[in-house]
Short mmCIF file of C-alpha atoms in Angstrom, two decimals:
data_model
loop_
_atom_site.label_atom_id
_atom_site.label_comp_id
_atom_site.label_asym_id
_atom_site.label_seq_id
_atom_site.Cartn_x
_atom_site.Cartn_y
_atom_site.Cartn_z
CA UNK A 1 -76.13 140.60 12.69
CA UNK A 2 -78.33 137.95 14.25
CA UNK A 3 -77.83 136.67 17.76
CA UNK A 4 -77.17 132.92 18.03
CA UNK A 5 -78.77 131.01 20.92
CA UNK A 6 -76.45 130.04 23.82
CA UNK A 7 -76.25 126.34 24.66
CA UNK A 8 -77.02 126.03 28.40
CA UNK A 9 -74.96 122.75 28.68
CA UNK A 10 -71.78 124.41 27.41
CA UNK A 11 -72.23 127.30 29.83
CA UNK A 12 -72.62 125.02 32.85
CA UNK A 13 -69.47 122.92 31.89
CA UNK A 14 -67.35 126.03 31.62
CA UNK A 15 -68.41 127.15 35.07
CA UNK A 16 -67.55 123.75 36.56
CA UNK A 17 -64.06 123.91 35.06
CA UNK A 18 -63.51 127.34 36.56
CA UNK A 19 -64.63 126.06 39.95
CA UNK A 20 -62.40 122.93 39.85
CA UNK A 21 -59.14 124.71 38.91
CA UNK A 22 -58.46 126.17 42.39
CA UNK A 23 -59.07 122.75 43.97
CA UNK A 24 -57.01 120.72 41.45
CA UNK A 25 -53.89 122.88 41.79
CA UNK A 26 -53.24 122.12 45.50
CA UNK A 27 -54.02 118.44 44.98
CA UNK A 28 -51.50 118.22 42.13
CA UNK A 29 -48.89 120.03 44.19
CA UNK A 30 -49.38 117.63 47.12
CA UNK A 31 -49.21 114.56 44.90
CA UNK A 32 -46.06 115.78 43.13
CA UNK A 33 -44.30 116.65 46.39
CA UNK A 34 -44.88 113.34 48.18
CA UNK A 35 -41.67 111.25 48.45
CA UNK A 36 -41.63 107.97 46.63
CA UNK A 37 -40.08 104.66 47.84
CA UNK A 38 -36.34 104.97 48.50
CA UNK A 39 -34.05 102.71 46.43
CA UNK A 40 -32.53 99.87 48.45
CA UNK A 41 -28.71 99.83 48.68
CA UNK A 42 -27.01 96.84 47.01
CA UNK A 43 -26.50 93.87 49.32
CA UNK A 44 -22.89 93.10 50.33
CA UNK A 45 -21.58 89.80 49.03
CA UNK A 46 -20.96 87.12 51.69
CA UNK A 47 -18.82 84.13 50.84
CA UNK A 48 -20.15 80.68 51.72
CA UNK A 49 -18.48 77.32 51.97
CA UNK A 50 -20.24 76.14 48.80
CA UNK A 51 -18.47 78.65 46.53
CA UNK A 52 -15.89 77.19 44.15
CA UNK A 53 -12.28 78.39 44.22
CA UNK A 54 -12.77 80.26 40.92
CA UNK A 55 -15.86 82.02 42.23
CA UNK A 56 -14.06 82.93 45.42
CA UNK A 57 -11.11 84.48 43.59
CA UNK A 58 -13.36 86.49 41.25
CA UNK A 59 -15.56 87.74 44.10
CA UNK A 60 -12.55 88.62 46.24
CA UNK A 61 -11.02 90.59 43.37
CA UNK A 62 -14.28 92.47 42.74
CA UNK A 63 -14.58 93.54 46.39
CA UNK A 64 -10.97 94.74 46.70
CA UNK A 65 -10.43 98.47 46.68
CA UNK A 66 -7.87 100.20 44.39
CA UNK A 67 -5.84 101.25 47.49
CA UNK A 68 -4.36 97.73 47.98
CA UNK A 69 -6.48 97.07 51.08
CA UNK A 70 -6.66 93.51 52.39
CA UNK A 71 -9.50 91.43 50.80
CA UNK A 72 -12.73 91.11 52.70
CA UNK A 73 -12.63 87.33 52.46
CA UNK A 74 -9.77 84.89 52.73
CA UNK A 75 -9.92 81.27 51.64
CA UNK A 76 -7.11 80.06 53.92
CA UNK A 77 -7.52 80.31 57.73
CA UNK A 78 -4.64 81.63 59.81
CA UNK A 79 -2.22 78.82 60.77
CA UNK A 80 -2.31 77.66 64.37
CA UNK A 81 0.63 78.85 66.47
CA UNK A 82 2.77 76.13 68.05
CA UNK A 83 2.85 76.08 71.86
CA UNK A 84 5.64 78.08 73.38
CA UNK A 85 8.31 76.76 75.67
CA UNK A 86 6.66 78.41 78.67
CA UNK A 87 3.45 76.52 77.98
CA UNK A 88 5.05 73.12 78.74
CA UNK A 89 4.02 71.67 82.10
CA UNK A 90 6.72 71.52 84.76
CA UNK A 91 8.32 68.10 85.30
CA UNK A 92 9.16 67.16 88.89
CA UNK A 93 12.02 64.68 88.96
CA UNK A 94 12.89 62.36 91.84
CA UNK A 95 16.27 61.59 93.32
CA UNK A 96 17.82 58.80 91.29
CA UNK A 97 21.13 57.29 90.15
CA UNK A 98 23.28 58.86 87.47
CA UNK A 99 22.43 56.41 84.70
CA UNK A 100 18.68 56.90 85.17
CA UNK A 101 19.17 60.66 85.34
CA UNK A 102 21.01 60.66 82.01
CA UNK A 103 18.18 58.70 80.39
CA UNK A 104 15.55 61.06 81.79
CA UNK A 105 17.51 64.08 80.61
CA UNK A 106 17.52 62.71 77.09
CA UNK A 107 13.70 62.44 77.24
CA UNK A 108 12.82 65.83 78.72
CA UNK A 109 15.95 67.96 78.25
CA UNK A 110 16.35 68.80 81.94
CA UNK A 111 19.86 69.34 83.36
CA UNK A 112 21.33 66.92 85.89
CA UNK A 113 22.44 67.89 89.41
CA UNK A 114 25.13 65.79 91.13
CA UNK A 115 25.45 66.34 94.87
CA UNK A 116 28.88 65.06 95.92
CA UNK A 117 28.65 64.56 99.69
CA UNK A 118 29.90 62.44 102.56
CA UNK A 119 28.22 61.07 105.70
CA UNK A 120 30.76 62.71 108.03
CA UNK A 121 30.30 66.15 106.35
CA UNK A 122 28.33 68.56 108.58
CA UNK A 123 27.51 71.09 105.81
CA UNK A 124 26.30 68.18 103.65
CA UNK A 125 23.81 67.13 106.34
CA UNK A 126 22.64 70.71 106.82
CA UNK A 127 22.07 71.18 103.08
CA UNK A 128 20.10 67.94 102.89
CA UNK A 129 17.89 68.87 105.83
CA UNK A 130 17.33 72.56 105.04
CA UNK A 131 17.11 72.35 101.24
CA UNK A 132 16.68 68.93 99.70
CA UNK A 133 14.35 67.47 102.37
CA UNK A 134 12.34 70.68 102.75
CA UNK A 135 8.96 70.34 101.04
CA UNK A 136 8.74 73.63 99.12
CA UNK A 137 12.46 74.11 98.47
CA UNK A 138 13.00 70.51 97.58
CA UNK A 139 10.17 70.75 95.03
CA UNK A 140 11.86 73.75 93.39
CA UNK A 141 15.12 71.83 93.08
CA UNK A 142 13.42 68.74 91.62
CA UNK A 143 11.57 70.91 89.13
CA UNK A 144 14.73 72.65 87.93
CA UNK A 145 17.04 69.60 87.71
CA UNK A 146 17.23 65.82 87.94
CA UNK A 147 18.97 65.30 91.30
CA UNK A 148 21.61 62.63 91.94
CA UNK A 149 23.46 61.98 95.21
CA UNK A 150 27.02 60.62 95.12
CA UNK A 151 28.30 59.62 98.59
CA UNK A 152 32.04 59.56 99.15
CA UNK A 153 33.16 56.41 101.04
CA UNK A 154 36.92 56.98 101.20
CA UNK A 155 37.04 57.74 104.93
CA UNK A 156 34.75 54.85 105.90
CA UNK A 157 36.09 52.19 103.54
CA UNK A 158 39.51 53.51 102.56
CA UNK A 159 38.58 54.02 98.93
CA UNK A 160 35.68 54.69 96.59
CA UNK A 161 34.30 52.41 93.91
CA UNK A 162 35.99 53.08 90.54
CA UNK A 163 32.91 54.79 89.06
CA UNK A 164 32.70 57.28 91.96
CA UNK A 165 36.44 57.92 91.87
CA UNK A 166 36.26 58.65 88.15
CA UNK A 167 33.36 61.06 88.63
CA UNK A 168 35.17 62.97 91.35
CA UNK A 169 38.25 63.31 89.19
CA UNK A 170 36.24 64.35 86.17
CA UNK A 171 34.46 67.16 88.07
CA UNK A 172 37.47 68.11 90.22
CA UNK A 173 35.83 67.28 93.55
CA UNK A 174 38.24 68.17 96.35
CA UNK A 175 35.81 69.18 99.14
CA UNK A 176 32.28 68.44 100.29
CA UNK A 177 29.64 69.30 99.46
CA UNK A 178 30.34 69.94 95.79
CA UNK A 179 27.38 70.61 93.49
CA UNK A 180 27.65 70.10 89.74
CA UNK A 181 24.87 71.02 87.30
CA UNK A 182 25.38 69.93 83.69
CA UNK A 183 23.41 69.32 80.52
CA UNK A 184 24.13 66.13 78.54
CA UNK A 185 22.62 67.86 75.49
CA UNK A 186 24.77 71.01 75.44
CA UNK A 187 27.78 69.76 77.42
CA UNK A 188 27.76 72.91 79.61
CA UNK A 189 28.74 72.57 83.29
CA UNK A 190 28.32 74.74 86.40
CA UNK A 191 30.09 73.86 89.66
CA UNK A 192 30.20 75.18 93.24
CA UNK A 193 31.55 74.08 96.64
CA UNK A 194 30.25 74.50 100.19
CA UNK A 195 26.87 75.35 101.72
CA UNK A 196 26.03 78.82 102.96
CA UNK A 197 22.24 78.84 103.19
CA UNK A 198 19.22 77.11 101.71
CA UNK A 199 18.09 80.29 99.94
CA UNK A 200 21.44 80.93 98.26
CA UNK A 201 21.98 77.31 97.22
CA UNK A 202 18.46 77.00 95.83
CA UNK A 203 18.97 80.19 93.79
CA UNK A 204 22.32 78.91 92.50
CA UNK A 205 20.80 75.59 91.36
CA UNK A 206 17.93 77.23 89.47
CA UNK A 207 20.22 79.75 87.77
CA UNK A 208 22.77 77.07 86.89
CA UNK A 209 20.01 74.95 85.35
CA UNK A 210 19.07 77.84 83.06
CA UNK A 211 22.63 78.69 82.07
CA UNK A 212 23.60 75.17 80.95
CA UNK A 213 20.62 74.69 78.62
#
């Protein structure tokens, strides 16, 4: 059996392969273990004012969950709430005659106060001074009602004009002062006689104005 000659080139290549294997294995492990780019999450859909109604309905339906949750987008804005009664500014009325008070009540809905009084009546003068002519208390009264003063002239002149006589009979005025609060809109009436104090009379007027509305 004859010995064949060994190719020196083949021998050197085999040795290089043996030397490179230990180096290539760690490199391959490092390359395979490196994390790649993370996938981006899908962008959430945002409605714009240029979308058509059909697009809006389809997109709204696609974003709704099976648990009947409210849609993420609504085409119709919430309706504006009307102003409440408390939001209306307070109206300060001035002392006037009955006809003008009735006209004002029809415009703003405020009740009317009639103060039946007489010049010779001491309690009438005290109520005027302590309540009606007082700055703060008078303002409260004029805010709650439209005030009207009816002066009895029977003692001074022997009789009243027919319109005053009719008013006194209608509201059963038999003593002074008599206060009547009424609403032309509802027809409700509150009535009281005499004057005890400014505080009590002011409270009665404001409560009567609320009750006749």
